Short mmCIF file of C-alpha atoms in Angstrom, two decimals:
data_model
loop_
_atom_site.label_atom_id
_atom_site.label_comp_id
_atom_site.label_asym_id
_atom_site.label_seq_id
_atom_site.Cartn_x
_atom_site.Cartn_y
_atom_site.Cartn_z
CA UNK A 1 65.77 -49.99 46.49
CA UNK A 2 62.37 -48.31 47.91
CA UNK A 3 64.40 -45.03 47.74
CA UNK A 4 64.97 -45.30 44.17
CA UNK A 5 61.24 -46.52 43.04
CA UNK A 6 59.86 -43.48 45.17
CA UNK A 7 62.38 -40.98 42.98
CA UNK A 8 61.21 -42.72 39.61
CA UNK A 9 57.45 -42.03 40.67
CA UNK A 10 58.19 -38.55 41.61
CA UNK A 11 59.61 -37.95 38.29
CA UNK A 12 56.91 -39.46 36.26
CA UNK A 13 54.18 -37.45 38.22
CA UNK A 14 56.21 -34.20 37.26
CA UNK A 15 56.71 -35.23 33.48
CA UNK A 16 52.75 -35.75 33.46
CA UNK A 17 52.16 -32.49 34.65
CA UNK A 18 54.44 -30.68 32.39
CA UNK A 19 52.69 -32.28 29.38
CA UNK A 20 49.47 -31.62 30.34
CA UNK A 21 49.98 -27.82 30.65
CA UNK A 22 50.15 -26.83 27.06
CA UNK A 23 46.87 -28.37 26.17
CA UNK A 24 44.96 -26.65 29.18
CA UNK A 25 46.40 -23.64 28.07
CA UNK A 26 45.28 -24.06 24.77
CA UNK A 27 41.86 -24.82 26.00
CA UNK A 28 41.70 -21.62 28.26
CA UNK A 29 42.91 -19.61 25.38
CA UNK A 30 39.90 -21.23 23.32
CA UNK A 31 37.44 -20.42 26.08
CA UNK A 32 38.43 -16.78 26.30
CA UNK A 33 37.93 -16.43 22.45
CA UNK A 34 34.55 -17.91 22.79
CA UNK A 35 33.45 -15.17 25.38
CA UNK A 36 35.27 -12.68 23.81
CA UNK A 37 33.03 -13.53 20.52
CA UNK A 38 29.95 -13.86 22.79
CA UNK A 39 30.76 -10.58 24.28
CA UNK A 40 31.35 -8.75 21.00
CA UNK A 41 29.14 -10.78 18.33
CA UNK A 42 29.34 -7.78 15.83
CA UNK A 43 33.28 -7.31 15.91
CA UNK A 44 32.89 -7.85 11.80
CA UNK A 45 33.76 -4.49 10.73
CA UNK A 46 30.94 -5.30 7.77
CA UNK A 47 28.26 -6.00 10.05
CA UNK A 48 25.82 -2.69 10.16
CA UNK A 49 25.32 -3.13 13.62
CA UNK A 50 29.17 -3.00 14.66
CA UNK A 51 29.22 0.44 13.29
CA UNK A 52 28.00 3.89 15.13
CA UNK A 53 24.75 4.96 13.99
CA UNK A 54 26.18 8.33 13.71
CA UNK A 55 28.68 6.99 11.29
CA UNK A 56 26.36 4.89 8.94
CA UNK A 57 24.89 6.59 5.70
CA UNK A 58 21.23 6.52 6.02
CA UNK A 59 18.12 7.62 3.87
CA UNK A 60 16.31 9.27 6.36
CA UNK A 61 13.61 10.68 4.05
CA UNK A 62 12.40 7.17 3.15
CA UNK A 63 8.88 5.74 3.32
CA UNK A 64 9.99 1.97 2.94
CA UNK A 65 6.57 0.21 3.52
CA UNK A 66 7.12 -3.37 3.21
CA UNK A 67 10.01 -5.09 2.23
CA UNK A 68 11.78 -2.22 0.52
CA UNK A 69 15.26 -3.65 0.66
CA UNK A 70 14.23 -7.22 -0.68
CA UNK A 71 12.36 -5.11 -3.59
CA UNK A 72 15.88 -3.32 -4.61
CA UNK A 73 17.27 -7.00 -4.76
CA UNK A 74 14.85 -8.54 -6.44
CA UNK A 75 13.76 -5.92 -8.71
CA UNK A 76 17.02 -3.93 -9.39
CA UNK A 77 16.27 -3.03 -12.87
CA UNK A 78 12.69 -1.90 -12.43
CA UNK A 79 13.17 0.27 -8.94
CA UNK A 80 12.60 3.54 -9.17
CA UNK A 81 12.39 6.18 -6.37
CA UNK A 82 9.68 8.76 -6.21
CA UNK A 83 9.99 12.04 -4.46
CA UNK A 84 7.17 13.00 -2.50
CA UNK A 85 5.82 15.69 -0.07
CA UNK A 86 5.25 14.24 3.74
CA UNK A 87 2.26 15.50 5.64
CA UNK A 88 4.82 18.03 7.53
CA UNK A 89 5.98 19.20 4.21
CA UNK A 90 9.59 17.20 4.40
CA UNK A 91 10.66 15.64 1.16
CA UNK A 92 10.15 11.69 1.09
CA UNK A 93 11.23 8.74 -1.20
CA UNK A 94 8.96 5.79 -2.00
CA UNK A 95 9.66 2.73 -3.97
CA UNK A 96 8.07 2.35 -7.20
CA UNK A 97 8.77 -0.76 -10.02
CA UNK A 98 8.44 0.15 -13.80
CA UNK A 99 7.69 -2.59 -16.29
CA UNK A 100 8.52 -1.30 -19.71
CA UNK A 101 7.81 -3.32 -23.18
CA UNK A 102 10.85 -4.88 -24.59
CA UNK A 103 9.94 -4.01 -28.25
CA UNK A 104 8.00 -0.90 -29.29
CA UNK A 105 8.11 2.11 -27.08
CA UNK A 106 4.74 2.92 -25.07
CA UNK A 107 2.79 5.84 -25.42
CA UNK A 108 0.49 5.02 -22.54
CA UNK A 109 1.48 4.42 -19.06
CA UNK A 110 -0.41 2.61 -16.04
CA UNK A 111 -0.45 3.36 -12.76
CA UNK A 112 -1.24 0.11 -10.53
CA UNK A 113 -1.97 0.79 -6.86
CA UNK A 114 -1.82 -2.55 -4.86
CA UNK A 115 -4.46 -3.51 -2.43
CA UNK A 116 -4.20 -2.37 1.31
CA UNK A 117 -1.09 -3.92 3.00
CA UNK A 118 1.03 -5.09 -0.12
CA UNK A 119 3.86 -3.47 -1.51
CA UNK A 120 5.03 -2.47 -5.25
CA UNK A 121 6.37 -6.12 -5.54
CA UNK A 122 3.63 -8.09 -4.78
CA UNK A 123 2.86 -10.94 -6.83
CA UNK A 124 -0.23 -10.39 -8.61
CA UNK A 125 0.66 -6.65 -8.98
CA UNK A 126 3.96 -7.67 -10.90
CA UNK A 127 2.33 -10.17 -12.51
CA UNK A 128 -0.32 -7.75 -13.87
CA UNK A 129 2.10 -4.91 -14.44
CA UNK A 130 4.33 -7.68 -16.40
CA UNK A 131 1.18 -8.65 -18.61
CA UNK A 132 0.73 -4.83 -19.54
CA UNK A 133 4.54 -4.49 -20.31
CA UNK A 134 4.42 -7.54 -22.58
CA UNK A 135 1.28 -6.01 -24.64
CA UNK A 136 2.82 -2.74 -25.23
CA UNK A 137 1.63 -0.74 -22.18
CA UNK A 138 4.43 0.83 -19.63
CA UNK A 139 3.17 -0.07 -15.91
CA UNK A 140 4.36 1.55 -12.78
CA UNK A 141 3.53 -0.32 -9.40
CA UNK A 142 2.79 1.09 -6.02
CA UNK A 143 2.40 -0.25 -2.75
CA UNK A 144 -0.24 0.88 -0.30
CA UNK A 145 0.69 0.95 3.49
CA UNK A 146 -1.79 -0.68 5.64
CA UNK A 147 -3.65 1.77 7.99
CA UNK A 148 -3.29 1.08 11.57
CA UNK A 149 -5.60 -0.92 13.75
CA UNK A 150 -7.43 1.75 15.10
CA UNK A 151 -7.65 3.85 12.07
CA UNK A 152 -8.57 0.98 10.01
CA UNK A 153 -11.40 0.19 12.07
CA UNK A 154 -12.98 4.09 11.69
CA UNK A 155 -12.73 3.82 8.02
CA UNK A 156 -14.29 0.95 7.52
CA UNK A 157 -17.39 1.89 10.16
CA UNK A 158 -20.31 2.31 8.69
CA UNK A 159 -21.77 6.13 8.74
CA UNK A 160 -24.05 6.87 10.79
CA UNK A 161 -27.90 8.40 9.05
CA UNK A 162 -28.19 11.93 9.91
CA UNK A 163 -31.03 12.35 12.58
CA UNK A 164 -33.99 14.53 11.54
CA UNK A 165 -34.64 17.59 13.53
CA UNK A 166 -36.51 20.87 12.99
CA UNK A 167 -33.59 22.52 14.75
CA UNK A 168 -30.95 21.25 12.30
CA UNK A 169 -30.86 23.38 8.94
CA UNK A 170 -30.96 22.07 5.84
CA UNK A 171 -27.57 20.93 4.33
CA UNK A 172 -26.43 23.15 1.29
CA UNK A 173 -25.98 21.02 -1.90
CA UNK A 174 -22.77 19.23 -1.91
CA UNK A 175 -22.10 19.20 1.83
CA UNK A 176 -22.53 16.20 4.11
CA UNK A 177 -25.59 16.87 6.51
CA UNK A 178 -24.24 16.91 10.22
CA UNK A 179 -26.16 14.91 12.87
CA UNK A 180 -27.42 16.56 15.81
CA UNK A 181 -24.88 14.82 17.82
CA UNK A 182 -22.09 16.33 15.95
CA UNK A 183 -23.54 19.56 16.14
CA UNK A 184 -23.94 19.12 20.07
CA UNK A 185 -20.19 18.11 20.02
CA UNK A 186 -19.02 21.15 18.39
CA UNK A 187 -20.88 23.38 20.33
CA UNK A 188 -19.91 22.05 23.56
CA UNK A 189 -16.19 21.45 22.48
CA UNK A 190 -14.85 25.24 23.66
CA UNK A 191 -17.05 25.18 27.18
CA UNK A 192 -15.55 21.61 28.31
CA UNK A 193 -12.37 21.30 26.06
CA UNK A 194 -10.49 19.46 28.75
CA UNK A 195 -13.08 17.18 29.87
CA UNK A 196 -13.21 13.36 28.16
CA UNK A 197 -15.67 13.40 25.03
CA UNK A 198 -18.61 10.88 25.12
CA UNK A 199 -17.62 8.14 23.25
CA UNK A 200 -21.10 8.16 21.46
CA UNK A 201 -20.27 11.84 20.29
CA UNK A 202 -16.62 10.19 18.77
CA UNK A 203 -18.63 7.80 17.03
CA UNK A 204 -20.99 10.30 15.44
CA UNK A 205 -18.19 12.67 14.49
CA UNK A 206 -16.02 9.94 12.86
CA UNK A 207 -18.71 9.02 10.81
CA UNK A 208 -18.99 12.51 8.94
CA UNK A 209 -15.99 14.29 9.51
CA UNK A 210 -11.95 13.13 8.47
CA UNK A 211 -9.90 12.46 11.62
CA UNK A 212 -6.61 14.02 11.49
CA UNK A 213 -5.09 10.44 11.28
CA UNK A 214 -7.34 9.48 7.96
CA UNK A 215 -6.38 12.69 6.84
CA UNK A 216 -3.13 12.51 6.91
CA UNK A 217 -3.17 8.80 5.53
CA UNK A 218 -4.98 9.83 2.67
CA UNK A 219 -2.97 12.88 1.77
CA UNK A 220 0.03 10.17 1.81
CA UNK A 221 -1.55 7.80 -0.65
CA UNK A 222 -2.63 10.65 -3.02
CA UNK A 223 0.66 12.14 -2.86
CA UNK A 224 2.33 9.15 -3.64
CA UNK A 225 -0.15 8.55 -6.66
CA UNK A 226 0.54 11.97 -7.72
CA UNK A 227 3.91 11.55 -8.01
CA UNK A 228 3.61 8.51 -10.02
CA UNK A 229 1.37 10.18 -12.43
CA UNK A 230 4.07 13.08 -12.79
CA UNK A 231 6.60 10.46 -13.19
CA UNK A 232 5.10 8.94 -16.21
CA UNK A 233 4.25 12.31 -17.61
CA UNK A 234 7.90 13.47 -17.55
CA UNK A 235 9.18 10.51 -19.20
CA UNK A 236 6.94 11.22 -21.82
CA UNK A 237 3.69 9.14 -21.99
CA UNK A 238 0.65 11.08 -23.39
CA UNK A 239 -1.75 8.87 -21.70
CA UNK A 240 -1.91 7.56 -17.95
CA UNK A 241 -4.52 5.32 -16.35
CA UNK A 242 -4.91 4.76 -12.79
CA UNK A 243 -5.95 1.07 -11.56
CA UNK A 244 -6.73 0.50 -8.04
CA UNK A 245 -6.71 -2.98 -6.88
CA UNK A 246 -9.01 -3.84 -3.73
CA UNK A 247 -8.66 -1.17 -1.23
CA UNK A 248 -6.71 0.89 -3.79
CA UNK A 249 -9.83 1.59 -5.99
CA UNK A 250 -10.84 4.29 -2.92
CA UNK A 251 -7.70 6.23 -3.28
CA UNK A 252 -7.07 6.10 -7.09
CA UNK A 253 -11.04 7.64 -7.26
CA UNK A 254 -10.26 10.23 -4.79
CA UNK A 255 -7.23 11.49 -6.45
CA UNK A 256 -7.88 15.49 -7.08
CA UNK A 257 -6.21 14.95 -10.90
CA UNK A 258 -8.41 12.04 -11.83
CA UNK A 259 -10.34 14.13 -14.48
CA UNK A 260 -6.85 14.76 -16.25
CA UNK A 261 -6.23 10.82 -16.58
CA UNK A 262 -7.05 8.78 -19.67
CA UNK A 263 -9.11 6.33 -17.63
CA UNK A 264 -9.79 4.62 -14.02
CA UNK A 265 -9.78 0.97 -13.41
CA UNK A 266 -11.45 -0.39 -10.33
CA UNK A 267 -10.07 -4.14 -10.24
CA UNK A 268 -12.01 -6.05 -7.58
CA UNK A 269 -12.59 -2.77 -5.69
CA UNK A 270 -13.29 -3.02 -2.18
CA UNK A 271 -14.78 0.68 -0.93
CA UNK A 272 -14.82 2.37 2.49
CA UNK A 273 -18.28 3.27 3.35
CA UNK A 274 -17.52 6.92 3.10
CA UNK A 275 -16.08 6.43 -0.37
CA UNK A 276 -18.70 4.40 -1.73
CA UNK A 277 -21.09 7.19 -0.31
CA UNK A 278 -19.49 9.96 -2.29
CA UNK A 279 -19.19 8.24 -5.58
CA UNK A 280 -22.01 9.91 -7.10
CA UNK A 281 -20.86 13.45 -6.08
CA UNK A 282 -17.16 12.33 -7.41
CA UNK A 283 -18.27 11.33 -10.86
CA UNK A 284 -20.66 14.16 -11.32
CA UNK A 285 -17.54 16.44 -11.87
CA UNK A 286 -15.97 14.05 -14.24
CA UNK A 287 -18.97 12.19 -16.10
CA UNK A 288 -16.82 12.04 -19.22
CA UNK A 289 -14.37 9.81 -17.52
CA UNK A 290 -13.78 6.42 -18.84
CA UNK A 291 -14.43 4.20 -15.76
CA UNK A 292 -13.99 0.14 -15.94
CA UNK A 293 -15.25 -1.66 -13.05
CA UNK A 294 -14.01 -5.44 -12.89
CA UNK A 295 -16.04 -7.37 -10.22
CA UNK A 296 -15.69 -10.86 -9.23
CA UNK A 297 -18.89 -13.40 -10.29
CA UNK A 298 -18.30 -15.02 -6.95
CA UNK A 299 -17.66 -13.21 -3.48
CA UNK A 300 -19.25 -11.94 -0.74
CA UNK A 301 -19.28 -8.54 -2.28
CA UNK A 302 -21.92 -8.72 -4.74
CA UNK A 303 -24.28 -6.11 -2.84
CA UNK A 304 -21.58 -3.74 -2.90
CA UNK A 305 -20.30 -4.17 -6.58
CA UNK A 306 -24.71 -3.28 -7.56
CA UNK A 307 -24.69 -0.46 -5.53
CA UNK A 308 -21.80 0.95 -7.56
CA UNK A 309 -23.26 -0.01 -11.02
CA UNK A 310 -26.86 1.67 -9.87
CA UNK A 311 -24.75 4.77 -8.82
CA UNK A 312 -22.69 5.07 -11.98
CA UNK A 313 -25.82 4.51 -13.87
CA UNK A 314 -27.60 7.23 -11.87
CA UNK A 315 -24.89 9.76 -12.44
CA UNK A 316 -24.99 8.83 -16.10
CA UNK A 317 -21.39 8.29 -16.55
CA UNK A 318 -20.87 8.25 -20.11
CA UNK A 319 -17.99 5.53 -20.23
CA UNK A 320 -18.62 3.27 -17.40
CA UNK A 321 -18.26 -0.42 -18.03
CA UNK A 322 -18.86 -3.30 -15.72
CA UNK A 323 -17.10 -6.57 -16.44
CA UNK A 324 -17.48 -9.91 -14.13
CA UNK A 325 -14.77 -12.36 -14.13
CA UNK A 326 -14.49 -15.67 -12.49
CA UNK A 327 -11.24 -15.30 -10.04
CA UNK A 328 -10.42 -16.02 -6.61
CA UNK A 329 -10.31 -13.37 -3.79
CA UNK A 330 -7.72 -12.66 -2.86
CA UNK A 331 -6.51 -12.50 -6.58
CA UNK A 332 -3.58 -14.55 -7.08
CA UNK A 333 -0.72 -13.85 -9.40
CA UNK A 334 -1.68 -16.55 -11.80
CA UNK A 335 -4.56 -14.54 -12.34
CA UNK A 336 -2.63 -11.28 -13.38
CA UNK A 337 -2.04 -11.91 -17.12
CA UNK A 338 -5.42 -12.71 -17.82
CA UNK A 339 -6.58 -9.55 -16.31
CA UNK A 340 -3.67 -7.34 -17.99
CA UNK A 341 -5.46 -8.84 -21.17
CA UNK A 342 -8.84 -7.37 -20.35
CA UNK A 343 -7.26 -3.98 -19.28
CA UNK A 344 -5.25 -3.63 -22.62
CA UNK A 345 -8.30 -4.53 -24.47
CA UNK A 346 -10.27 -1.58 -22.75
CA UNK A 347 -7.26 0.84 -22.81
CA UNK A 348 -6.85 0.56 -26.29
CA UNK A 349 -10.42 0.57 -27.17
CA UNK A 350 -11.60 3.24 -29.71
CA UNK A 351 -15.54 2.56 -29.15
CA UNK A 352 -17.78 3.29 -26.55
CA UNK A 353 -18.03 0.31 -24.24
CA UNK A 354 -21.17 -1.49 -23.99
CA UNK A 355 -23.00 -2.42 -20.66
CA UNK A 356 -23.37 -6.00 -19.93
#
């Protein structure tokens, strides 16, 4: 009897083990699958990371700026690639957005250069461009890549005053006087080129001469502006107006082809010390250029605005107009349409604008 009971127990134990084995096998198989998935997270052929870099088609000469792919998805009908030449002569492509009137064909194009660090689809920039298009003007927006931290500090640095010395010859007309420190640095550069330069001399030279990094940055922005103007002219627009928002006013003003434009707009501008100092010389060359200076009523840049107005009056720019507006800074997208109305009225005005 006891033997019979023992046999039953052994048979029951074997049966239970046979039933548990498939479940264990399934669990083990699932664990392996999870492990494989963790080891190869990009097994999906549609995932770009799973495709070798050599096999992916890339646009190697594209200046993407900020959020280029997002702009293409958000503004597929407005996106236009501009072909520009890089600092080393290689062709690059820059994304811009073009807003055209829905009804009548426009004869005037407006290039809107965004503020520093903003792309072509920034909220205020697109609101301004859309407002211009609603009023019969075609607007092309450009982003403005922010300079690197070190370059930004150099560009924002106040220019040093030249030191008076009988040993320093007077500067010729149209030239920036060279401080004593800068001349000393130039005289000693060949004799001691391998030594570390004095930081004080670096500060002095940075205030009078463009560094290679700043020169390349300015040339990059100028090339993009030039490409934007060229695109509008090829599209048949007879007049092109340049608009610089914030820091963008520096580069719109410095464009060599500025005299050929139909007008220049400074929209809540923030000038670098060097650019503010060179305003008088810049507009001596183009005294007939129409300039609209849109300033905020409130803010911490009232002194800079008065300096600009003083310079423009001294140079006697024939068509300089100052308008003060009650806007927040940084300017918000909801204010784009109201400012577009101001710009449209100024662009289409036939009479000489009056000073306020």
